[in-house]
mmCIF file of C-alpha atoms in Angstrom:
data_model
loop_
_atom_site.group_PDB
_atom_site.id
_atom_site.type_symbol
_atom_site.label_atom_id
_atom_site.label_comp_id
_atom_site.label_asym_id
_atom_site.label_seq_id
_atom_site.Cartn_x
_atom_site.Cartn_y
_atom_site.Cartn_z
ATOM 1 C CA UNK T 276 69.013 32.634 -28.208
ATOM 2 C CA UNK T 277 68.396 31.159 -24.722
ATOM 3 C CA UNK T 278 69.941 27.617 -23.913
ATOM 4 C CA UNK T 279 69.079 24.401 -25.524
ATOM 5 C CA UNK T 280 68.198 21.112 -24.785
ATOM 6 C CA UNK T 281 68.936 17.654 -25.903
ATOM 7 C CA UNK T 282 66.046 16.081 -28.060
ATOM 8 C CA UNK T 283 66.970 12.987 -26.123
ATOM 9 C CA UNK T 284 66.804 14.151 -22.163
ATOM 10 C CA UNK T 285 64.821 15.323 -19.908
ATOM 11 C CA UNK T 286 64.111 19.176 -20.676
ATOM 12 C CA UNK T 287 64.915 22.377 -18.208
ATOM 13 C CA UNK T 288 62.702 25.277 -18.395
ATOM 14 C CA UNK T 289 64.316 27.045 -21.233
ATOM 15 C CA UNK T 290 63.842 29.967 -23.845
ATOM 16 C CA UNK T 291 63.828 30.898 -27.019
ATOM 17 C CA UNK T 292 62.968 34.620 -27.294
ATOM 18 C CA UNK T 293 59.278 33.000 -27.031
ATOM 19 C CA UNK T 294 57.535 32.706 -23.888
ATOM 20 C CA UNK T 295 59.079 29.253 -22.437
ATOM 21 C CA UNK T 296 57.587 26.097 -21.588
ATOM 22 C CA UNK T 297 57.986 23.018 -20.781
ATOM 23 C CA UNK T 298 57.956 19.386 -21.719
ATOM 24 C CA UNK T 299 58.773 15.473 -19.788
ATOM 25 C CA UNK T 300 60.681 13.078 -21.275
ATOM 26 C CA UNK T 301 57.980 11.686 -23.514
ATOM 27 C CA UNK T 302 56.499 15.039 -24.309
ATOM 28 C CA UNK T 303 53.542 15.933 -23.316
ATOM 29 C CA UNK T 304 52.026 13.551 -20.721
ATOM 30 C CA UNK T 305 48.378 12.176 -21.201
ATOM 31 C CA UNK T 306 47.753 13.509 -17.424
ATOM 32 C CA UNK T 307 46.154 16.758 -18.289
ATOM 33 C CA UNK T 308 42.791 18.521 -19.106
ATOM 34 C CA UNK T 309 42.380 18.830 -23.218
ATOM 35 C CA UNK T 310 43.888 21.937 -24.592
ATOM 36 C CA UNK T 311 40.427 22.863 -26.286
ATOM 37 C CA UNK T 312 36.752 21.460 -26.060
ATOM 38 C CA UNK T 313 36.182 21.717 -29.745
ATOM 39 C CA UNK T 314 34.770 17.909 -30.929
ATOM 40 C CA UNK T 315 37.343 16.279 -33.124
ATOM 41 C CA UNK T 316 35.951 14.488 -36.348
ATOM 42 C CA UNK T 317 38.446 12.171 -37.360
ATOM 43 C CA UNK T 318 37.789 10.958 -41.266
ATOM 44 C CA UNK T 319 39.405 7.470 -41.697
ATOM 45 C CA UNK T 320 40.020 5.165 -38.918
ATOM 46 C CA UNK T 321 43.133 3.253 -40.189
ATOM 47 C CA UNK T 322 46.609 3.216 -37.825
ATOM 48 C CA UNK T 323 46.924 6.980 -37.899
ATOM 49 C CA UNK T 324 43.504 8.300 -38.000
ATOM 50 C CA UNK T 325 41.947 5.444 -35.530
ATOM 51 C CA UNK T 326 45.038 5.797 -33.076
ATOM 52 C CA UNK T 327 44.146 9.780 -33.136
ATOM 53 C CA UNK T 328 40.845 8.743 -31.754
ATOM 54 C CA UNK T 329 41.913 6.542 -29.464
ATOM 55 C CA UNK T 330 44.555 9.312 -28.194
ATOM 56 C CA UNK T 331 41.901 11.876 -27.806
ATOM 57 C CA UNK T 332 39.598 9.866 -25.959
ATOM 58 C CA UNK T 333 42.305 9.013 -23.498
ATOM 59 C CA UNK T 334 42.790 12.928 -23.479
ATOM 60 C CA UNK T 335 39.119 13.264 -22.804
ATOM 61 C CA UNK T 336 38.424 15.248 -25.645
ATOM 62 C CA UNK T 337 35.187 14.933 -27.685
ATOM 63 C CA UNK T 338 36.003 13.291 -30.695
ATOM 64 C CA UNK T 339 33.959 10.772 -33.133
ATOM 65 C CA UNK T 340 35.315 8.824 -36.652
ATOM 66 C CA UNK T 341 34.131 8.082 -39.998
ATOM 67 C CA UNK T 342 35.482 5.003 -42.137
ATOM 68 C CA UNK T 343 33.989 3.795 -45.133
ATOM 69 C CA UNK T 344 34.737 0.073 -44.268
ATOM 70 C CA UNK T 345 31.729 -1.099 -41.775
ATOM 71 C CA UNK T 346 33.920 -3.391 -40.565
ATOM 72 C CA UNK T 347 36.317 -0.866 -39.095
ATOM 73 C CA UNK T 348 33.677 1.368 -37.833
ATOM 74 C CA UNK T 349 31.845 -1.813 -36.034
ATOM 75 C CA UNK T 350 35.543 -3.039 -34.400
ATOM 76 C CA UNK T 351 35.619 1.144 -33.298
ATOM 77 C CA UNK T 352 32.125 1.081 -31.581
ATOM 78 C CA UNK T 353 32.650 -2.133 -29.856
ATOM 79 C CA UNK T 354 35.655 -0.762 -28.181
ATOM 80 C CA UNK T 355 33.210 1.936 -27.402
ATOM 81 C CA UNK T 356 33.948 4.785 -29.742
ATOM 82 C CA UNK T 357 31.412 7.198 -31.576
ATOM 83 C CA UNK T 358 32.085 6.357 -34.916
ATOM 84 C CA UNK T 359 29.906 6.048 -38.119
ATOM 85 C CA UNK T 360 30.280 5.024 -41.903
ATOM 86 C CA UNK T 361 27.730 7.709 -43.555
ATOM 87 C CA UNK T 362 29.729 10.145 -44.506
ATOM 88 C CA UNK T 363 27.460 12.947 -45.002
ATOM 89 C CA UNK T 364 25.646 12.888 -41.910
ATOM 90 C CA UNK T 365 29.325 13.156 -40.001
ATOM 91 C CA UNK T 366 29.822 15.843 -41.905
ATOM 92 C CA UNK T 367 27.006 17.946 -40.977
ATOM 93 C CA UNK T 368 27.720 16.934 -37.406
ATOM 94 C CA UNK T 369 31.071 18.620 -37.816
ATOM 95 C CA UNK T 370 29.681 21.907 -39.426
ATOM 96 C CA UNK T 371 27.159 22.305 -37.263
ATOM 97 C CA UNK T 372 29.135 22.548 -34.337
ATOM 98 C CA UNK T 373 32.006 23.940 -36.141
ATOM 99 C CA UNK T 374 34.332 21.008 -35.059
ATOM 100 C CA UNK T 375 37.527 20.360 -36.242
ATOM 101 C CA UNK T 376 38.158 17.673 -38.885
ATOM 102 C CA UNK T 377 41.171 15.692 -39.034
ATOM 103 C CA UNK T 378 41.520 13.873 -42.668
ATOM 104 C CA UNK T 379 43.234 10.786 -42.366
ATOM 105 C CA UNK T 380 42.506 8.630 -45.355
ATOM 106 C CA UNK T 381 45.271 7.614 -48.050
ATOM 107 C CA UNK T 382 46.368 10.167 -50.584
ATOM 108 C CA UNK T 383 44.534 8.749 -53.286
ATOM 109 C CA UNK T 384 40.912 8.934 -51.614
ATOM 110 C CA UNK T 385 41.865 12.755 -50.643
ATOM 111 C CA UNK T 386 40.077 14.551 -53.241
ATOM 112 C CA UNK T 387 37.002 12.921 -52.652
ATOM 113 C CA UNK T 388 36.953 13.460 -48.840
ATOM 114 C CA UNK T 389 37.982 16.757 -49.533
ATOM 115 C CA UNK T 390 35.005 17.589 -51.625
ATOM 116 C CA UNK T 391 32.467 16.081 -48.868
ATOM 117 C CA UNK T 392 34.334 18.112 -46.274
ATOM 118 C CA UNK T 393 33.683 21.407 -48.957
ATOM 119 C CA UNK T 394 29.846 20.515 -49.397
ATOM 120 C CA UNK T 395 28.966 19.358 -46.254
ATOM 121 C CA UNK T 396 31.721 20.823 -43.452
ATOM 122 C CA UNK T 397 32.368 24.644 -44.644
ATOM 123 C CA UNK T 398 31.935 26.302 -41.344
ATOM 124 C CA UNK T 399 34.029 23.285 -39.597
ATOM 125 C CA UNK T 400 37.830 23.715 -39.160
ATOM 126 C CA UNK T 401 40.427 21.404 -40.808
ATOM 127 C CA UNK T 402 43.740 19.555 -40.461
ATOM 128 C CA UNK T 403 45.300 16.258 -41.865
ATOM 129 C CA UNK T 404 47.419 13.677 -40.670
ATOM 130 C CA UNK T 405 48.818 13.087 -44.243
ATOM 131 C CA UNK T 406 52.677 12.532 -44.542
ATOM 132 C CA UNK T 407 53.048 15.504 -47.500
ATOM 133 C CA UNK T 408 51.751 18.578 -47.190
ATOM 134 C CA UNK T 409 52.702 20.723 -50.366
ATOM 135 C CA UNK T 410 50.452 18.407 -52.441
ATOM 136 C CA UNK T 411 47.718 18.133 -49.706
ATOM 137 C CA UNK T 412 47.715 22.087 -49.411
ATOM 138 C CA UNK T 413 47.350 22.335 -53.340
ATOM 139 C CA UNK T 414 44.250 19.718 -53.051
ATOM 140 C CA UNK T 415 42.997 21.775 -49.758
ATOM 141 C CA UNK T 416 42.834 25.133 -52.334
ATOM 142 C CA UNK T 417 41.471 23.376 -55.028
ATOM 143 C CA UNK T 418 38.502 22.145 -52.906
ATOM 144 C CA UNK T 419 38.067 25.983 -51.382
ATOM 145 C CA UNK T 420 39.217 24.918 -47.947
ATOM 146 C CA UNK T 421 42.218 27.448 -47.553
ATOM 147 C CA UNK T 422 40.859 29.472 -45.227
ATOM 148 C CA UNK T 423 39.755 26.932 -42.442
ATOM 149 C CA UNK T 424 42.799 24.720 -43.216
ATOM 150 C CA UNK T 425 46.314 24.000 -40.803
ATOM 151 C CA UNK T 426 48.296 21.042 -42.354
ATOM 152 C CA UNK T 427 49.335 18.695 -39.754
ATOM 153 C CA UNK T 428 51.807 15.266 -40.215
ATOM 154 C CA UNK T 429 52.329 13.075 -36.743
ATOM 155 C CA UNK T 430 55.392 11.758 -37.120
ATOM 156 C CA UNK T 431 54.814 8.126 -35.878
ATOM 157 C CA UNK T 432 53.479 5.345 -37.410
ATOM 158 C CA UNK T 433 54.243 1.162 -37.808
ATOM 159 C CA UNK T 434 54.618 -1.428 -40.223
ATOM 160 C CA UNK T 435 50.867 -1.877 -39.638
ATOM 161 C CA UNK T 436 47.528 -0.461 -40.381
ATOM 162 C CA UNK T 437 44.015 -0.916 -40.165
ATOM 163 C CA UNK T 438 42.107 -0.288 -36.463
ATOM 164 C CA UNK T 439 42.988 -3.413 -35.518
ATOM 165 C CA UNK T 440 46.869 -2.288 -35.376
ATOM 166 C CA UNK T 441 45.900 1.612 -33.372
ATOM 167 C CA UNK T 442 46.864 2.432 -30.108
ATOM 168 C CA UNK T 443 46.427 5.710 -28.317
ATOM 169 C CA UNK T 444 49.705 5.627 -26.629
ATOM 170 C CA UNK T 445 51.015 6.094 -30.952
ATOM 171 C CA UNK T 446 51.780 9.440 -30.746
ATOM 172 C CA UNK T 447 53.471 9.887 -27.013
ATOM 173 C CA UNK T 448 56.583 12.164 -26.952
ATOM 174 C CA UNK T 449 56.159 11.906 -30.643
ATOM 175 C CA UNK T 450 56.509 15.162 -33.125
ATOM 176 C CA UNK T 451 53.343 16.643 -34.832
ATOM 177 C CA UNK T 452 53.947 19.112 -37.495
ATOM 178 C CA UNK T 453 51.755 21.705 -37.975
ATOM 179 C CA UNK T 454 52.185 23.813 -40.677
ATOM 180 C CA UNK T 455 52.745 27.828 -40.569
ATOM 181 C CA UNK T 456 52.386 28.594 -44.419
ATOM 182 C CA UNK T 457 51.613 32.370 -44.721
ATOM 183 C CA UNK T 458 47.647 31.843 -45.448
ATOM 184 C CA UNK T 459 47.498 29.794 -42.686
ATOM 185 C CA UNK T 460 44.875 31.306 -40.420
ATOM 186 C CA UNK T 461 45.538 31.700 -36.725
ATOM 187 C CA UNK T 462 42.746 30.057 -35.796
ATOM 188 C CA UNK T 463 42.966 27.036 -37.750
ATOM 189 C CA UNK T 464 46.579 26.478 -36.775
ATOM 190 C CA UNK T 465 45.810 26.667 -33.072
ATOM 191 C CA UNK T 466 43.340 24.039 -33.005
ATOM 192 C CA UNK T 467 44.969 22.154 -35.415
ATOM 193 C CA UNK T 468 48.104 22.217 -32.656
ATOM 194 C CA UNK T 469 45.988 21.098 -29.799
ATOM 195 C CA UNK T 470 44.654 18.256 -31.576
ATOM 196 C CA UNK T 471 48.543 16.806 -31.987
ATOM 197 C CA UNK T 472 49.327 18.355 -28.116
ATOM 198 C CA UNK T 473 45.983 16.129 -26.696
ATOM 199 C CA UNK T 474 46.948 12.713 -28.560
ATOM 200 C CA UNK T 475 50.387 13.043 -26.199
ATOM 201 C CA UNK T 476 52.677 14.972 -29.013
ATOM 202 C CA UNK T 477 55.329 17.890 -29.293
ATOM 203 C CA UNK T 478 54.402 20.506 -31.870
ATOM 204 C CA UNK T 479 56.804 21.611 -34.517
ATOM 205 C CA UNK T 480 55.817 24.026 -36.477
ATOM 206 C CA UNK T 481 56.683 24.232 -40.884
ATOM 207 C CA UNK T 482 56.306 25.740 -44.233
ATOM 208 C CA UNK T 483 54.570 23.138 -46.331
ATOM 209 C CA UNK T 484 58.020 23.245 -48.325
ATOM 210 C CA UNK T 485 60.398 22.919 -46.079
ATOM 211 C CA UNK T 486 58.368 19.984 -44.617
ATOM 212 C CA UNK T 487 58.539 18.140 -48.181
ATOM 213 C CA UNK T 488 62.240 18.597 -47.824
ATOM 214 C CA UNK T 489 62.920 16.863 -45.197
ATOM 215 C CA UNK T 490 60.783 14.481 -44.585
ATOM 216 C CA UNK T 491 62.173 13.071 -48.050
ATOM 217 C CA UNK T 492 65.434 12.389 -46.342
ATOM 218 C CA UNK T 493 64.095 11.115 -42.911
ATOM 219 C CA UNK T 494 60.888 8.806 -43.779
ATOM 220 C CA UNK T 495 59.935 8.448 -47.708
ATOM 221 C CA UNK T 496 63.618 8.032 -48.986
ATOM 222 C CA UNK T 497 64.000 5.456 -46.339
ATOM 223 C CA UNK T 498 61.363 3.917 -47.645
ATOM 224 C CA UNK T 499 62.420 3.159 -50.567
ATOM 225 C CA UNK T 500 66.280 2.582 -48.906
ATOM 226 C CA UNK T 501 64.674 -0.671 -47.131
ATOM 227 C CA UNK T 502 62.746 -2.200 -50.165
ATOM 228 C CA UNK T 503 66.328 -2.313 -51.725
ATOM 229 C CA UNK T 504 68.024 -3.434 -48.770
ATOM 230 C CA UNK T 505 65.194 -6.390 -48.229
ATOM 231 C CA UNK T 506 65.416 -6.953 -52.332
ATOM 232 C CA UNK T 507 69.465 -7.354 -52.132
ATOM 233 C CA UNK T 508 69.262 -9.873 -49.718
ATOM 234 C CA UNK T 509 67.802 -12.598 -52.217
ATOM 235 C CA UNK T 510 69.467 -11.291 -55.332
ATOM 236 C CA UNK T 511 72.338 -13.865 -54.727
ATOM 237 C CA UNK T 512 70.485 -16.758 -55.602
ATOM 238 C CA UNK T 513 73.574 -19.092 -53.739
ATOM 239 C CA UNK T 514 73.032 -17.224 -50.844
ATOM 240 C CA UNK T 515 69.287 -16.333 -50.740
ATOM 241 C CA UNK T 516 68.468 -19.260 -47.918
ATOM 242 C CA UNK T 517 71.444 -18.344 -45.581
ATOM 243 C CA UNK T 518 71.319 -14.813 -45.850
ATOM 244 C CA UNK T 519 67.159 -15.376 -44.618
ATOM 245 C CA UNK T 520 68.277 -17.805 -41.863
ATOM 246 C CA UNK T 521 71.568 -15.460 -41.019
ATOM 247 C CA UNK T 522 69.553 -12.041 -41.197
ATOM 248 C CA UNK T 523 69.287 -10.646 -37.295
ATOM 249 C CA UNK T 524 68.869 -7.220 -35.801
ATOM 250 C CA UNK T 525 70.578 -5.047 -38.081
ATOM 251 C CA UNK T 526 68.671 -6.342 -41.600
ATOM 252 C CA UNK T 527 65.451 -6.336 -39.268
ATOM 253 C CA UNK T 528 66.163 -2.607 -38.253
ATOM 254 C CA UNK T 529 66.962 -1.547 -41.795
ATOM 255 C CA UNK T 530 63.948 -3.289 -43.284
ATOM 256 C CA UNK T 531 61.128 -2.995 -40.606
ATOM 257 C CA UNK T 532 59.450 -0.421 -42.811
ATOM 258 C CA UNK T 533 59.479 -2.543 -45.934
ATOM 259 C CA UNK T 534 56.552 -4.460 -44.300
ATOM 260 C CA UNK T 535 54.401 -1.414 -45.118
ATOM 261 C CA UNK T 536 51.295 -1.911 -47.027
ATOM 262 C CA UNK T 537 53.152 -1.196 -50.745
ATOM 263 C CA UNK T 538 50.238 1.004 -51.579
ATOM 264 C CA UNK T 539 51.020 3.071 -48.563
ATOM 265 C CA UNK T 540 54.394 3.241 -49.779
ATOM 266 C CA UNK T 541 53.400 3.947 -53.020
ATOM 267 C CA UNK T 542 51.210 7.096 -52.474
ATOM 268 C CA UNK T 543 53.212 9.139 -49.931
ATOM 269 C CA UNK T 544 56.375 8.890 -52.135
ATOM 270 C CA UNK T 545 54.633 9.932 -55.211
ATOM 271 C CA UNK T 546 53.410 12.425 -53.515
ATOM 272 C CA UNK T 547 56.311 13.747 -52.628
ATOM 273 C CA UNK T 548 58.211 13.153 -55.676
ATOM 274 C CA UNK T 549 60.425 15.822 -56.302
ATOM 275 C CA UNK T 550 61.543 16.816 -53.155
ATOM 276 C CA UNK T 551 62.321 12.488 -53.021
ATOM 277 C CA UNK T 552 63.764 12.408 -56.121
ATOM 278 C CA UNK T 553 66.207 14.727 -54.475
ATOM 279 C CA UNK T 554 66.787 13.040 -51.486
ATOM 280 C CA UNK T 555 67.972 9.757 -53.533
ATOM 281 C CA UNK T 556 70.319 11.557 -55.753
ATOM 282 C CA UNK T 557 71.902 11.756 -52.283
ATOM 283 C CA UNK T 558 71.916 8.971 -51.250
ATOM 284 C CA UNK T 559 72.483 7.091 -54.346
ATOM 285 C CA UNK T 560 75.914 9.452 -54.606
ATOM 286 C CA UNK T 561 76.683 8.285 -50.963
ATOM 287 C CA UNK T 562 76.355 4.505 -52.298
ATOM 288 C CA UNK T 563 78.367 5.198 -55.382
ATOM 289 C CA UNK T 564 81.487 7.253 -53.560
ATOM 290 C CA UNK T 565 81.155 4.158 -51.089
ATOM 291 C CA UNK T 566 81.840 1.795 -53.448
ATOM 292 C CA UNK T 567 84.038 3.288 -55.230
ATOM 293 C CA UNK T 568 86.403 4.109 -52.127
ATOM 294 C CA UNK T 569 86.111 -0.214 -51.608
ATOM 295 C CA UNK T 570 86.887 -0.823 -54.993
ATOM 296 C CA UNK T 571 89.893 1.661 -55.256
ATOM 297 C CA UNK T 572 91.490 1.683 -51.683
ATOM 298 C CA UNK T 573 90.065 -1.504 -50.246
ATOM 299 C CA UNK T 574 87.965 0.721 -47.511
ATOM 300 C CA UNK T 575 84.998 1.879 -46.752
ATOM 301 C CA UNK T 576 85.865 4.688 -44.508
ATOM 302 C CA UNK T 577 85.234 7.646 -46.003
ATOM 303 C CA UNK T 578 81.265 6.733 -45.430
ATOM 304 C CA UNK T 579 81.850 5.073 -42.265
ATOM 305 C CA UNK T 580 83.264 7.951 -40.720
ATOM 306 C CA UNK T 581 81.031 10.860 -41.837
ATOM 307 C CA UNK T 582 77.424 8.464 -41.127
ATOM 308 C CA UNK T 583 78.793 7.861 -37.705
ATOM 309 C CA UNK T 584 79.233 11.647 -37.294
ATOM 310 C CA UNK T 585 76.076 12.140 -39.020
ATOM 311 C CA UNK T 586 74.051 9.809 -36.597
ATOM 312 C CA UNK T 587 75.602 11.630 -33.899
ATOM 313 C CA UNK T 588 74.993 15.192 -34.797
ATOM 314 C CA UNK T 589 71.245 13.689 -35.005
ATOM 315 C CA UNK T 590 71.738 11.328 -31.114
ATOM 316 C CA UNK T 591 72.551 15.011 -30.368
ATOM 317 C CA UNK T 592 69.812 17.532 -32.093
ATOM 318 C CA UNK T 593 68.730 19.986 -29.739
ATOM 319 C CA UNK T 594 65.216 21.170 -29.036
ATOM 320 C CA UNK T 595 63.664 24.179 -27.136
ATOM 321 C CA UNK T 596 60.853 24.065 -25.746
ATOM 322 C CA UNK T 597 58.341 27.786 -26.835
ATOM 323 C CA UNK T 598 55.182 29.083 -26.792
ATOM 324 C CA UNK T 599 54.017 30.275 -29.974
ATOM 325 C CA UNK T 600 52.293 33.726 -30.886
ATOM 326 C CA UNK T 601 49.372 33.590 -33.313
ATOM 327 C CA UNK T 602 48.774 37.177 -34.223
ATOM 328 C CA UNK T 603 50.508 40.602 -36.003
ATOM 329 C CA UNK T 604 52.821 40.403 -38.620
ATOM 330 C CA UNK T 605 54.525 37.616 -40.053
ATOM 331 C CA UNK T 606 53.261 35.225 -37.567
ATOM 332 C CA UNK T 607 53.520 32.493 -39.655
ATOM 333 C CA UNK T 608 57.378 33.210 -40.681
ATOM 334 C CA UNK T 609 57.986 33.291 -36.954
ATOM 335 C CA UNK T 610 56.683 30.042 -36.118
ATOM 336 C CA UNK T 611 58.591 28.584 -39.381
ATOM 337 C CA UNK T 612 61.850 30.481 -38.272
ATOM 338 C CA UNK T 613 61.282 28.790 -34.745
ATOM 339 C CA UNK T 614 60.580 25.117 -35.917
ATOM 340 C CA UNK T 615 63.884 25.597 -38.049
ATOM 341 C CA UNK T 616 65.541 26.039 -35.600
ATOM 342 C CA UNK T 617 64.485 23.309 -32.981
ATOM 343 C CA UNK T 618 61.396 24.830 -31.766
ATOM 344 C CA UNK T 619 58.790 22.588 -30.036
ATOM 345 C CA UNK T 620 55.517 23.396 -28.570
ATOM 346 C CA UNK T 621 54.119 21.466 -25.737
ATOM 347 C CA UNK T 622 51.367 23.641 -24.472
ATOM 348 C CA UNK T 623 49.552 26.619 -25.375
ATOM 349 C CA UNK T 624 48.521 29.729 -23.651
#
C-alpha cells in the first residue's frame, strides 16, 4: 500500500494501488469546471437537498429543485434558482433529458417520491442524500429503480433545516458516500460521485451495510447520546436552574445536535434500527463499566484513558487520496475494499 495521509492536513500526491490524486485542505475546491454536464434534479429543498442546489450552482452545474411547500420553492426562485412545486412536470424534465435525480426528502415521504420518480423519471439516473442506505436501497428495489440507482449520504448537516438554513459552502471538504453495492451500475455510481465531488466534497465509497454500521456509532447513536445528555441536565430538580445558567462549551458541544427537528431524529434512527440498537449496547456498556469503576475504586479512569486514545486514533485517521475504476470484475468490491480502508476520491478521470 503506498503512503498515507492525515485526514486532518494538507495531502501529498499519494497512492493506493489506484491511480493517485489529489485533494486541498478542504477537499475539493469550488474553483473548477463541473465533473459532468448532466442537469441535476434535486427533489426536496430542505438543509441538505436546498444546500445541494446551492453547491451546484456555485459549481456551475445545471441543476433545478422540487419542494412540495410553495413557500420554499418561492424563497429558492427569489434567490434565483430554477425550482418548481409540480412534481410531475419535474419529473418528466428529468427523464427526458435523462438527468440525474438526487432524493432529498425525509424518510417517511420516500416511498411516495420514489414512486413519482418510477412513473414519471425511468430513463433518468438516481441518487439520495438520505442518512441510511440499507433501508433506502430496499425502498429503491421495491419501486423498480435498482438499475439506475447509486446511494449517496453527505456527511454534513446542522441543527437546522428548511431553505432558509442552506448554504452552498455545506458540503466543503466534507465526505460524500457513495455506495458500491454489487448491483450498483457503473454508470449510476459515477454520476452519482460527481454530484457529491461538484457541491465541494471527498468521495468515499461503501456497501450499503457497512455504511449502516458505522454511521450508527458516528451520527445516529450520538443522536440519541445528546437528547440524554440535554435530558440529565434538568433531572435534578435542585439543580435544574444552575446547571442551565452554569452549562458552557462542553454541554453546548455535546448537545448541539439535540436541537434537531425531533422528527428528523426520529426517522433516520428508526431507520437504522438495528445496526443503532447495536451501537448503544456499546455505549450503554461503556456508561455502565464507567460507573461502576467510580462506584468501586473512586475513578473514572479506565474510560478516561481508552476515549482519550480513542479520540486520538480518530484526530489521527488517515486518508488516501485514489481514483476509482468503474468496470471488469468485482468493481464494486474494489471500491468497498478501498473506502475501508481510507480511500477518498476527489476527482475522476
Amino acid at each position: 500500500m503506498g503512503e498515507t495521509v492525515s485526514a486532518n492536513a494538507r495531502p501529498r500526491h499519494v497512492s493506493y494501488g489506484f491511480r493517485a490524486s489529489l485533494w486541498n485542505a478542504v477537499g475539493v475546491s469550488a474553483q473548477h469546471a463541473p465533473h459532468s454536464d448532466v442537469p441535476v434534479c434535486v427533489l426536496g429543498l430542505g438543509l441538505i437537498g436546498g444546500s445541494i442546489l446551492r453547491a451546484l450552482g456555485r459549481a456551475g452545474r445545471p441543476a433545478y429543485g422540487w419542494n412540495r411547500s410553495a413557500a420554499a420553492v418561492d424563497d429558492a426562485d427569489a434567490a434565483g434558482f430554477d425550482a418548481s412545486s409540480d412534481l410531475v412536470a419535474t419529473l418528466r424534465r428529468a427523464d427526458q433529458g435523462g438527468h440525474v435525480v438526487v432524493v432529498a426528502v425525509p424518510v417517511p415521504a420516500l416511498d411516495g417520491v420514489l414512486a413519482a420518480v418510477a412513473e414519471h423519471a425511468p430513463n433518468a439516473w438516481l441518487t439520495d442524500a438520505v442518512s441510511v442506505k440499507g433501508d433506502v436501497a430496499k425502498r429503491v428495489a421495491a419501486a423498480g429503480l435498482t438499475g439506475r440507482y447509486a446511494g449517496g449520504h453527505p456527511m454534513a448537516g446542522t441543527a437546522f433545516s428548511g431553505w432558509e438554513a442552506t448554504d452552498a459552502t455545506l458540503f466543503d471538504g466534507a465526505t460524500w458516500v457513495v455506495t458500491a453495492d454489487d448491483d450498483t451500475p457503473a454508470e449510476a455510481w459515477r454520476l452519482a460521485a460527481t454530484v457529491g465531488l461538484d457541491c465541494g466534497a471527498v468521495i468515499v465509497p461503501a456497501g450499503s451495510t457497512e455504511h449502516d454500521a458505522a454511521v450508527a456509532r458516528i451520527s445516529h447513536s450520538v443522536h440519541v447520546v445528546a437528547e440524554a445528555v440535554a435530558i440529565t441536565a434538568e433531572l435534578d430538580p435542585a439543580a435544574k436552574q444552575l446547571a442551565h445558567s452554569l452549562a458552557a462549551s462542553s454541554f453546548r458541544d455535546v448537545t448541539r445536535v439535540a436541537g434537531t427537528a425531533p422528527s428528523l431524529v426520529n426517522a433516520m434512527c428508526e431507520a437504522n434500527a438495528d445496526a443503532l440498537l447495536d451501537a448503544l449496547d456499546d455505549t450503554i456498556a461503556e456508561l455502565v463499566a464507567a460507573r461502576a469503576e467510580l462506584a468501586e475504586r473512586g475513578t473514572v479512569g479506565g474510560v478516561t484513558e481508552r476515549g482519550y486514545a480513542a479520540r486520538k486514533r480518530y484526530e489521527n485517521a488517515r486518508r488516501t487520496p485514489i481514483s476509482p475504476v468503474l468496470d471488469g470484475a468485482q468493481w464494486q468490491r474494489a471500491l468497498r475494499e478501498a473506502g475501508d480502508a481510507g480511500g477518498v476520491i476527489t476527482a475522476l478521470d
